[in-house]
GROMACS .gro file of C-alpha atoms in nm:
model
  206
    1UNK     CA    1   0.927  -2.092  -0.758
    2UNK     CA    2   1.148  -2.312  -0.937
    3UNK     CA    3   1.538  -2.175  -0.978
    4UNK     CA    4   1.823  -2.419  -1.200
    5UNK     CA    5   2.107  -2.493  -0.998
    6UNK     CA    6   2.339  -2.151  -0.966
    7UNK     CA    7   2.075  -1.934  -1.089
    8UNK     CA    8   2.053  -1.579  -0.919
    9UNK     CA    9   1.766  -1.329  -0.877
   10UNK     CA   10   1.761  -0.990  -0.774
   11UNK     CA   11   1.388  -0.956  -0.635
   12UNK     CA   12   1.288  -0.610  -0.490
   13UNK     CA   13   1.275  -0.697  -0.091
   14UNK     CA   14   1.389  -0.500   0.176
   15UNK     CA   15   1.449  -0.581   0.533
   16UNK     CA   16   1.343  -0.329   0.819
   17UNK     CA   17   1.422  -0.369   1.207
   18UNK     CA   18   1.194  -0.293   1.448
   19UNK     CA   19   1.318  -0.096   1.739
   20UNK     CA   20   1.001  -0.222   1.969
   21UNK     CA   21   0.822  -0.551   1.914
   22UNK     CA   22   0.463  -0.571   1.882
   23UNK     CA   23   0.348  -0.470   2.211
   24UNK     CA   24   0.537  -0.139   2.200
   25UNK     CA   25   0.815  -0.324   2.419
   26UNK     CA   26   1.170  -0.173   2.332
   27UNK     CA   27   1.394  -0.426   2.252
   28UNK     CA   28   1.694  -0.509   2.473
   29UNK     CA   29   1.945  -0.660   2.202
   30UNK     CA   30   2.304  -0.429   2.234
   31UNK     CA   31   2.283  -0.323   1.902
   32UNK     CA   32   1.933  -0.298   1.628
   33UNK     CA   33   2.008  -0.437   1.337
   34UNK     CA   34   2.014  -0.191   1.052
   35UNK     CA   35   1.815  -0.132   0.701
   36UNK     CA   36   1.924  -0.394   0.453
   37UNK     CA   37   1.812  -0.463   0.081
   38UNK     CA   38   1.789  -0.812  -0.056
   39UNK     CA   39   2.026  -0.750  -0.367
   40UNK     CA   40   2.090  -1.136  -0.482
   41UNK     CA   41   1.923  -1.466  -0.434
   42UNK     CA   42   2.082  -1.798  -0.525
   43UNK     CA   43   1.956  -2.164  -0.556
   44UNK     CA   44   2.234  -2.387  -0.439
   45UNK     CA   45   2.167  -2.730  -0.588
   46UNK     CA   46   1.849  -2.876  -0.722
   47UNK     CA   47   1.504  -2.838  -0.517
   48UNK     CA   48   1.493  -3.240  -0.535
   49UNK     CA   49   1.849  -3.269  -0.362
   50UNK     CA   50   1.948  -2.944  -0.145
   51UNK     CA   51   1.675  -2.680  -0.086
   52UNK     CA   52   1.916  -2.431   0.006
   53UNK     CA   53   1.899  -2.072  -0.099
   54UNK     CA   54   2.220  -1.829  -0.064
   55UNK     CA   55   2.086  -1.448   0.031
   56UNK     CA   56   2.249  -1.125   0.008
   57UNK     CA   57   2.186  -0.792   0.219
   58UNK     CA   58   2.369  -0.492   0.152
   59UNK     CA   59   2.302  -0.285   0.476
   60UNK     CA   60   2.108   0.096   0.390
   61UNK     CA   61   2.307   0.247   0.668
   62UNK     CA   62   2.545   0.019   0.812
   63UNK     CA   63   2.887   0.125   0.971
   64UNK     CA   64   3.191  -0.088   0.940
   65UNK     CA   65   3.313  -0.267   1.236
   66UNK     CA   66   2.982  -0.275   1.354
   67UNK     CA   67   2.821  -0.646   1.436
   68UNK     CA   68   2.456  -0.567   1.337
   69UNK     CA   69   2.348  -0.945   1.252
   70UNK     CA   70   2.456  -1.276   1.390
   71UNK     CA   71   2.409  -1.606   1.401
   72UNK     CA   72   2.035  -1.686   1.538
   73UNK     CA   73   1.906  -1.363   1.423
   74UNK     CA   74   1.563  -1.434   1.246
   75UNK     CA   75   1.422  -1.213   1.029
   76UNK     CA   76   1.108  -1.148   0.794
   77UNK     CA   77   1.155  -1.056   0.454
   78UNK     CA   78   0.825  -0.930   0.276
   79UNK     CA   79   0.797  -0.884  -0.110
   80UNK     CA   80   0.753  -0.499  -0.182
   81UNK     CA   81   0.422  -0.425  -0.422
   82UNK     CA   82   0.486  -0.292  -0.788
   83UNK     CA   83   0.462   0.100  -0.824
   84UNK     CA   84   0.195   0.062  -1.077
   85UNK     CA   85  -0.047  -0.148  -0.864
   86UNK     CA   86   0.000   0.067  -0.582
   87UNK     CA   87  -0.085   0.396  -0.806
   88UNK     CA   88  -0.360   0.184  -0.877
   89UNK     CA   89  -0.522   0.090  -0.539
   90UNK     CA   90  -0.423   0.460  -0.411
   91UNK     CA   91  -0.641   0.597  -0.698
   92UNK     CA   92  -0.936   0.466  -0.530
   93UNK     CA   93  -0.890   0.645  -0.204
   94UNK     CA   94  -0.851   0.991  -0.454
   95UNK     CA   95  -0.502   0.993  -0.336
   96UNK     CA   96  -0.146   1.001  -0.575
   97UNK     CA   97   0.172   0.802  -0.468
   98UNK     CA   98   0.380   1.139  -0.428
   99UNK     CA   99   0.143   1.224  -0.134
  100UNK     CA  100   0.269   1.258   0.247
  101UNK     CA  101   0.077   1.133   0.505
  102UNK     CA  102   0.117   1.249   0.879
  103UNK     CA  103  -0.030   0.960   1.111
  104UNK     CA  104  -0.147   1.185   1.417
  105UNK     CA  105  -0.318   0.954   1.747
  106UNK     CA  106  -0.644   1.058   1.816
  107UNK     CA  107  -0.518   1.082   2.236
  108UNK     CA  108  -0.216   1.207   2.361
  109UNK     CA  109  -0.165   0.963   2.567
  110UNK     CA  110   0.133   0.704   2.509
  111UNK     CA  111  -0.145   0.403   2.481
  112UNK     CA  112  -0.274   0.576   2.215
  113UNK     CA  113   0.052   0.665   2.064
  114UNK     CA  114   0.241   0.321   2.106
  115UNK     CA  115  -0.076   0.181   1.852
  116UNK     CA  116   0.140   0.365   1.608
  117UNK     CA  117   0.373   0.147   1.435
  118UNK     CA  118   0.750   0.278   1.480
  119UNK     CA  119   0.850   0.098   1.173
  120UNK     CA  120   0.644   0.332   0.955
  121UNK     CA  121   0.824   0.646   0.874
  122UNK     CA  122   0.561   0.954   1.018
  123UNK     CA  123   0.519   1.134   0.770
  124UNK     CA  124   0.498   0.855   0.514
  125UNK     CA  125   0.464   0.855   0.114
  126UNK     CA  126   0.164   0.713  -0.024
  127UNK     CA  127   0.401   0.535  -0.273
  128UNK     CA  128   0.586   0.418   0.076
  129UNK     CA  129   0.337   0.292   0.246
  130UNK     CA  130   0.142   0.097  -0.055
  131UNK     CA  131   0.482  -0.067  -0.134
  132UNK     CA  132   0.677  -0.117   0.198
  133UNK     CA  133   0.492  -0.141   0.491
  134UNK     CA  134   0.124  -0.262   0.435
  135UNK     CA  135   0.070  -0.574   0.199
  136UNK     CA  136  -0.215  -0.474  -0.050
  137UNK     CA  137  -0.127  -0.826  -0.191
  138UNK     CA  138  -0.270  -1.018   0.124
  139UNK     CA  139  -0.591  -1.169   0.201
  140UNK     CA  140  -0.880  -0.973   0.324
  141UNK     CA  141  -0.902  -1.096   0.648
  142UNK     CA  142  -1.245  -1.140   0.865
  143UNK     CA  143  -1.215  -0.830   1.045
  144UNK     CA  144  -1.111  -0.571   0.734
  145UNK     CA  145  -1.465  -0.712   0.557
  146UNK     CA  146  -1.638  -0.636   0.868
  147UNK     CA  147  -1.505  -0.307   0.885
  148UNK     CA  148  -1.524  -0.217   0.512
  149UNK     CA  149  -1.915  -0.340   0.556
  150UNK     CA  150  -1.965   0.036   0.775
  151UNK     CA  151  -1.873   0.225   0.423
  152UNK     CA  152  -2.077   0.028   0.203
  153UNK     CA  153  -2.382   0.196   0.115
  154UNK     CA  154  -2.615  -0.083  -0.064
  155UNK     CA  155  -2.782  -0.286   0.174
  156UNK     CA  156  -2.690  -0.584  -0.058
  157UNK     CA  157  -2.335  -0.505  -0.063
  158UNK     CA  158  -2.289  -0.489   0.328
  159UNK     CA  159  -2.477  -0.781   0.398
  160UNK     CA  160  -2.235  -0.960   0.204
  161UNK     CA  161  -1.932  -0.800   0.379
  162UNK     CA  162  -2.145  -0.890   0.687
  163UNK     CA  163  -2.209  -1.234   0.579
  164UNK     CA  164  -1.851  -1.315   0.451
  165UNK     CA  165  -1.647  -1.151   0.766
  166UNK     CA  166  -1.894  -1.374   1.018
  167UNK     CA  167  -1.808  -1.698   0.830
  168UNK     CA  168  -1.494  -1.810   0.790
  169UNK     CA  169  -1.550  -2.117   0.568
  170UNK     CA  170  -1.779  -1.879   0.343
  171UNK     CA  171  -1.474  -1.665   0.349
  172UNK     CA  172  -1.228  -1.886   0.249
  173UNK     CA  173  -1.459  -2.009  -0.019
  174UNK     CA  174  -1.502  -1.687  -0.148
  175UNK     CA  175  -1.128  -1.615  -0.157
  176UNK     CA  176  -1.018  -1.935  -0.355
  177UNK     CA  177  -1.291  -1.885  -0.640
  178UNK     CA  178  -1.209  -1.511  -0.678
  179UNK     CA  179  -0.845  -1.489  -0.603
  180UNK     CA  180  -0.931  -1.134  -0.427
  181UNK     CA  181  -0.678  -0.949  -0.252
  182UNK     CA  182  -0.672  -0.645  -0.055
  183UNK     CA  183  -0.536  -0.419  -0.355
  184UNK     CA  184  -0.843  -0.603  -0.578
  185UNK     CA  185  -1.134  -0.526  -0.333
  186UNK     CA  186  -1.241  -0.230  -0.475
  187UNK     CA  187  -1.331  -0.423  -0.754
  188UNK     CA  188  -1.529  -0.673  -0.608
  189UNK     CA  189  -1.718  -0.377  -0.405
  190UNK     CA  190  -1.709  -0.056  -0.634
  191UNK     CA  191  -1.889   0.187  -0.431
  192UNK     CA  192  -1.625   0.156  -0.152
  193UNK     CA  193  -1.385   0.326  -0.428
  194UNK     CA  194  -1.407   0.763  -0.406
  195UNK     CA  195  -1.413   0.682  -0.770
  196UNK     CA  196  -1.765   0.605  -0.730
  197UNK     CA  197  -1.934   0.822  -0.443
  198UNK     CA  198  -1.970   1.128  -0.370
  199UNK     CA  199  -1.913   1.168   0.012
  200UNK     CA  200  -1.581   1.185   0.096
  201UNK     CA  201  -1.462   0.929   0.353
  202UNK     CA  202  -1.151   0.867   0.189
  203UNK     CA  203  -0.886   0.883   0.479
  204UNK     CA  204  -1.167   0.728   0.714
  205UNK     CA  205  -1.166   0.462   0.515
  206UNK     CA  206  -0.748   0.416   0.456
   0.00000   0.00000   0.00000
């Protein structure tokens, strides 16, 4: 994006901290980092001189006096999805963004249960979870067409979930001429939508 010198924007990102990293491990920092929400962005300077851009967090549930970020901290800040194209791609799974879900393991034990991400609130909202934690925006990746191939019902159709999760260049191809995205695959593949079948593999399928 292009900003003019001194020009702010108030995007909707949010910043979460993970309490494990992403082998379950818990991490061993003195103090986790709380909630914060991007509330300003500023372009210092042109792009052509000084591609510098001034950031502020106001913490969720911060504490004063408390030293929850410092210097060498990195951090990941991921664009939240739009409420109406999350109604949108929730529709197909015959689901409404005001819905809880409760992610239970399917074993008791704590392999099982450390598969479960302990960023993601459990319960979550649908409305949550479409526009927080999983990015409906990003590209379907080899192994979500392989697995969305298993639902199709049309031999044509999962062939060519087969065909496009085995080859990558195929893949990529297919990606750049379509500009598909998760959130957009139902409409590449309709009858993976509950909008258009009658058996009801819904959750299976989420």
């Amino acid at each position: 994006e292009n900003f003019e010198s001194r020009t702010s924007v108030k995007p909707a990102f949010s910043l979460y901290i993970r309490t494990q990293d992403v082998g379950g491990v818990q991490m061993s920092a003195p103090t986790i980092g709380a909630p914060a929400i991007l509330t300003s962005r500023t372009q210092l300077g042109t792009l052509g001189t000084l591609a510098t851009v001034q950031t502020s967090f106001k913490l969720v549930q911060g504490k004063r006096g408390v030293d929850y970020y410092r210097e060498g901290d990195h951090v990941a800040v991921h664009p939240r999805t739009s409420k109406a194209l999350a109604a949108y791609f929730a529709a197909h799974f015959d689901i409404k963004l005001s819905d809880n879900l409760f992610i239970v393991p399917l074993n008791e034990r704590d392999t099982y249960k450390g598969t479960i991400d302990p960023a993601i609130p459990n319960p979550v909202t649908i409305e949550y979870l479409f526009t927080s934690v999983l990015d409906i925006n990003a590209e379907p990746s080899c192994d979500l067409l392989s697995v969305l191939s298993h639902y199709v019902e049309e031999e044509e159709c999962r062939k060519e979930l087969e065909n496009l999760a085995q080859d990558e260049a195929r893949r990529i191809e297919w990606i750049q001429d379509s500009g598909v995205r998760i959130c957009s695959i139902f409409d590449h593949f309709p009858t993976l939508s509950a909008l258009h079948r009658e058996s009801d593999i819904s959750m299976d399928l989420l």
